Amino acid sequence: MARNSIVLQERIAAINGFQRSVEHVKHLVAELDGSRAATMAVITNLCASIERELSQLRQRALATDMSTLGDMAGSMSVLAGRSIGIALKIRGLTEGVQSLEFELTAALARALASMDAARAERPAPDVPPTT
């Protein structure tokens, strides 16, 4: 029973770490969106940063057995590295970040529900009656 609780706590901590990474990617995508008129070097550097962050997120997600999150991050990493139009890239990355946020919110809700269920199953400690 205690082992399950520890595993769930580790999973919740991992999900919170993923949420921080997704927030960072969201910030980078917003910066890319605001830099449409910037030089190509600036856009390329931002895209490389997004690609690197998503690639790291993919590796961490696959290592923690969250394959759906890893697959989405991997696809977005490829999109960030491709040389396609900036508008298409920004739209795809923005929608991808929203999907990642949704997936993480759902995973966190499932983990918290499992943790609550595990706490409910725990028997109450024997307390002697006081009279």
C-alpha positions as YAML, in Angstrom:
chain: A
units: angstrom
residues:
- id: 1
  name: MET
  ca: [0.00, 0.00, 0.00]
- id: 2
  name: ALA
  ca: [2.77, 2.44, 0.92]
- id: 3
  name: ARG
  ca: [4.61, 1.51, -2.27]
- id: 4
  name: ASN
  ca: [1.63, 2.60, -4.40]
- id: 5
  name: SER
  ca: [1.48, 5.89, -2.54]
- id: 6
  name: ILE
  ca: [5.16, 6.56, -3.22]
- id: 7
  name: VAL
  ca: [4.75, 5.69, -6.90]
- id: 8
  name: LEU
  ca: [1.77, 8.04, -7.18]
- id: 9
  name: GLN
  ca: [3.67, 10.85, -5.45]
- id: 10
  name: GLU
  ca: [6.57, 10.38, -7.87]
- id: 11
  name: ARG
  ca: [4.15, 10.42, -10.80]
- id: 12
  name: ILE
  ca: [2.55, 13.64, -9.57]
- id: 13
  name: ALA
  ca: [5.99, 15.22, -9.15]
- id: 14
  name: ALA
  ca: [6.90, 14.15, -12.70]
- id: 15
  name: ILE
  ca: [3.66, 15.61, -14.08]
- id: 16
  name: ASN
  ca: [4.36, 18.90, -12.29]
- id: 17
  name: GLY
  ca: [7.83, 18.94, -13.87]
- id: 18
  name: PHE
  ca: [6.30, 18.33, -17.28]
- id: 19
  name: GLN
  ca: [3.86, 21.17, -16.70]
- id: 20
  name: ARG
  ca: [6.78, 23.54, -15.98]
- id: 21
  name: SER
  ca: [8.47, 22.43, -19.21]
- id: 22
  name: VAL
  ca: [5.26, 22.94, -21.19]
- id: 23
  name: GLU
  ca: [4.89, 26.43, -19.70]
- id: 24
  name: HIS
  ca: [8.43, 27.21, -20.85]
- id: 25
  name: VAL
  ca: [7.65, 25.93, -24.35]
- id: 26
  name: LYS
  ca: [4.43, 27.98, -24.33]
- id: 27
  name: HIS
  ca: [6.48, 31.06, -23.48]
- id: 28
  name: LEU
  ca: [8.94, 30.31, -26.30]
- id: 29
  name: VAL
  ca: [6.10, 29.81, -28.80]
- id: 30
  name: ALA
  ca: [4.55, 33.13, -27.73]
- id: 31
  name: GLU
  ca: [7.95, 34.76, -28.19]
- id: 32
  name: LEU
  ca: [8.22, 33.20, -31.64]
- id: 33
  name: ASP
  ca: [4.74, 34.49, -32.46]
- id: 34
  name: GLY
  ca: [5.79, 37.97, -31.43]
- id: 35
  name: SER
  ca: [8.97, 37.76, -33.49]
- id: 36
  name: ARG
  ca: [7.42, 37.13, -36.89]
- id: 37
  name: ALA
  ca: [9.10, 40.22, -38.33]
- id: 38
  name: ALA
  ca: [12.50, 39.43, -36.77]
- id: 39
  name: THR
  ca: [15.52, 38.35, -38.75]
- id: 40
  name: MET
  ca: [15.75, 34.76, -39.86]
- id: 41
  name: ALA
  ca: [18.59, 34.10, -37.40]
- id: 42
  name: VAL
  ca: [16.38, 35.06, -34.44]
- id: 43
  name: ILE
  ca: [13.53, 32.86, -35.68]
- id: 44
  name: THR
  ca: [15.91, 29.96, -36.29]
- id: 45
  name: ASN
  ca: [17.36, 30.26, -32.77]
- id: 46
  name: LEU
  ca: [13.91, 30.34, -31.20]
- id: 47
  name: CYS
  ca: [12.83, 27.30, -33.21]
- id: 48
  name: ALA
  ca: [16.00, 25.47, -32.16]
- id: 49
  name: SER
  ca: [15.27, 26.26, -28.50]
- id: 50
  name: ILE
  ca: [11.71, 25.00, -28.85]
- id: 51
  name: GLU
  ca: [12.91, 21.88, -30.64]
- id: 52
  name: ARG
  ca: [15.51, 21.14, -27.95]
- id: 53
  name: GLU
  ca: [13.06, 21.68, -25.08]
- id: 54
  name: LEU
  ca: [10.44, 19.44, -26.69]
- id: 55
  name: SER
  ca: [13.00, 16.75, -27.46]
- id: 56
  name: GLN
  ca: [14.08, 16.71, -23.80]
- id: 57
  name: LEU
  ca: [10.44, 16.62, -22.72]
- id: 58
  name: ARG
  ca: [9.89, 13.65, -25.04]
- id: 59
  name: GLN
  ca: [12.83, 11.73, -23.55]
- id: 60
  name: ARG
  ca: [11.70, 12.40, -19.97]
- id: 61
  name: ALA
  ca: [8.10, 11.45, -20.78]
- id: 62
  name: LEU
  ca: [9.09, 8.17, -22.38]
- id: 63
  name: ALA
  ca: [11.35, 7.38, -19.42]
- id: 64
  name: THR
  ca: [8.43, 7.83, -17.01]
- id: 65
  name: ASP
  ca: [6.03, 5.68, -19.04]
- id: 66
  name: MET
  ca: [3.91, 8.56, -20.36]
- id: 67
  name: SER
  ca: [4.08, 7.55, -24.00]
- id: 68
  name: THR
  ca: [1.19, 9.71, -25.23]
- id: 69
  name: LEU
  ca: [2.88, 12.84, -23.91]
- id: 70
  name: GLY
  ca: [6.20, 11.70, -25.36]
- id: 71
  name: ASP
  ca: [4.69, 11.06, -28.78]
- id: 72
  name: MET
  ca: [3.08, 14.50, -28.89]
- id: 73
  name: ALA
  ca: [6.26, 16.23, -27.75]
- id: 74
  name: GLY
  ca: [8.26, 14.30, -30.36]
- id: 75
  name: SER
  ca: [5.94, 15.33, -33.17]
- id: 76
  name: MET
  ca: [6.07, 18.93, -32.04]
- id: 77
  name: SER
  ca: [9.86, 18.78, -31.87]
- id: 78
  name: VAL
  ca: [9.98, 17.66, -35.50]
- id: 79
  name: LEU
  ca: [7.56, 20.45, -36.43]
- id: 80
  name: ALA
  ca: [9.74, 23.05, -34.70]
- id: 81
  name: GLY
  ca: [12.80, 21.85, -36.59]
- id: 82
  name: ARG
  ca: [11.21, 21.81, -40.03]
- id: 83
  name: SER
  ca: [11.69, 24.65, -42.46]
- id: 84
  name: ILE
  ca: [8.04, 25.42, -43.17]
- id: 85
  name: GLY
  ca: [6.19, 28.71, -43.12]
- id: 86
  name: ILE
  ca: [6.33, 30.59, -39.84]
- id: 87
  name: ALA
  ca: [2.54, 30.98, -39.60]
- id: 88
  name: LEU
  ca: [1.98, 27.24, -40.03]
- id: 89
  name: LYS
  ca: [4.72, 26.45, -37.53]
- id: 90
  name: ILE
  ca: [3.30, 28.84, -34.92]
- id: 91
  name: ARG
  ca: [-0.23, 27.49, -35.37]
- id: 92
  name: GLY
  ca: [0.90, 23.88, -35.06]
- id: 93
  name: LEU
  ca: [3.05, 24.57, -32.02]
- id: 94
  name: THR
  ca: [0.31, 26.59, -30.31]
- id: 95
  name: GLU
  ca: [-2.24, 23.82, -30.80]
- id: 96
  name: GLY
  ca: [0.33, 21.25, -29.72]
- id: 97
  name: VAL
  ca: [1.04, 23.13, -26.49]
- id: 98
  name: GLN
  ca: [-2.69, 23.22, -25.78]
- id: 99
  name: SER
  ca: [-2.86, 19.45, -26.34]
- id: 100
  name: LEU
  ca: [0.10, 18.89, -24.01]
- id: 101
  name: GLU
  ca: [-1.54, 21.04, -21.32]
- id: 102
  name: PHE
  ca: [-4.81, 19.11, -21.69]
- id: 103
  name: GLU
  ca: [-3.04, 15.77, -21.50]
- id: 104
  name: LEU
  ca: [-1.08, 16.80, -18.40]
- id: 105
  name: THR
  ca: [-4.19, 18.14, -16.68]
- id: 106
  name: ALA
  ca: [-5.98, 14.86, -17.33]
- id: 107
  name: ALA
  ca: [-2.98, 12.81, -16.15]
- id: 108
  name: LEU
  ca: [-2.74, 14.86, -12.96]
- id: 109
  name: ALA
  ca: [-6.46, 14.42, -12.31]
- id: 110
  name: ARG
  ca: [-6.14, 10.65, -12.78]
- id: 111
  name: ALA
  ca: [-3.14, 10.48, -10.45]
- id: 112
  name: LEU
  ca: [-4.87, 12.54, -7.77]
- id: 113
  name: ALA
  ca: [-8.02, 10.39, -8.06]
- id: 114
  name: SER
  ca: [-5.90, 7.25, -7.65]
- id: 115
  name: MET
  ca: [-4.21, 8.75, -4.63]
- id: 116
  name: ASP
  ca: [-7.57, 9.64, -3.07]
- id: 117
  name: ALA
  ca: [-8.84, 6.12, -3.76]
- id: 118
  name: ALA
  ca: [-5.72, 4.65, -2.14]
- id: 119
  name: ARG
  ca: [-6.26, 6.83, 0.94]
- id: 120
  name: ALA
  ca: [-9.90, 5.76, 1.15]
- id: 121
  name: GLU
  ca: [-8.91, 2.08, 1.08]
- id: 122
  name: ARG
  ca: [-6.53, 2.50, 4.00]
- id: 123
  name: PRO
  ca: [-8.06, 1.13, 7.19]
- id: 124
  name: ALA
  ca: [-8.55, 3.56, 10.04]
- id: 125
  name: PRO
  ca: [-6.07, 3.19, 12.87]
- id: 126
  name: ASP
  ca: [-7.38, 1.45, 15.93]
- id: 127
  name: VAL
  ca: [-8.09, 4.07, 18.52]
- id: 128
  name: PRO
  ca: [-9.05, 2.84, 21.94]
- id: 129
  name: PRO
  ca: [-12.26, 4.38, 23.26]
- id: 130
  name: THR
  ca: [-11.76, 6.96, 25.96]
- id: 131
  name: THR
  ca: [-14.22, 6.80, 28.83]
...
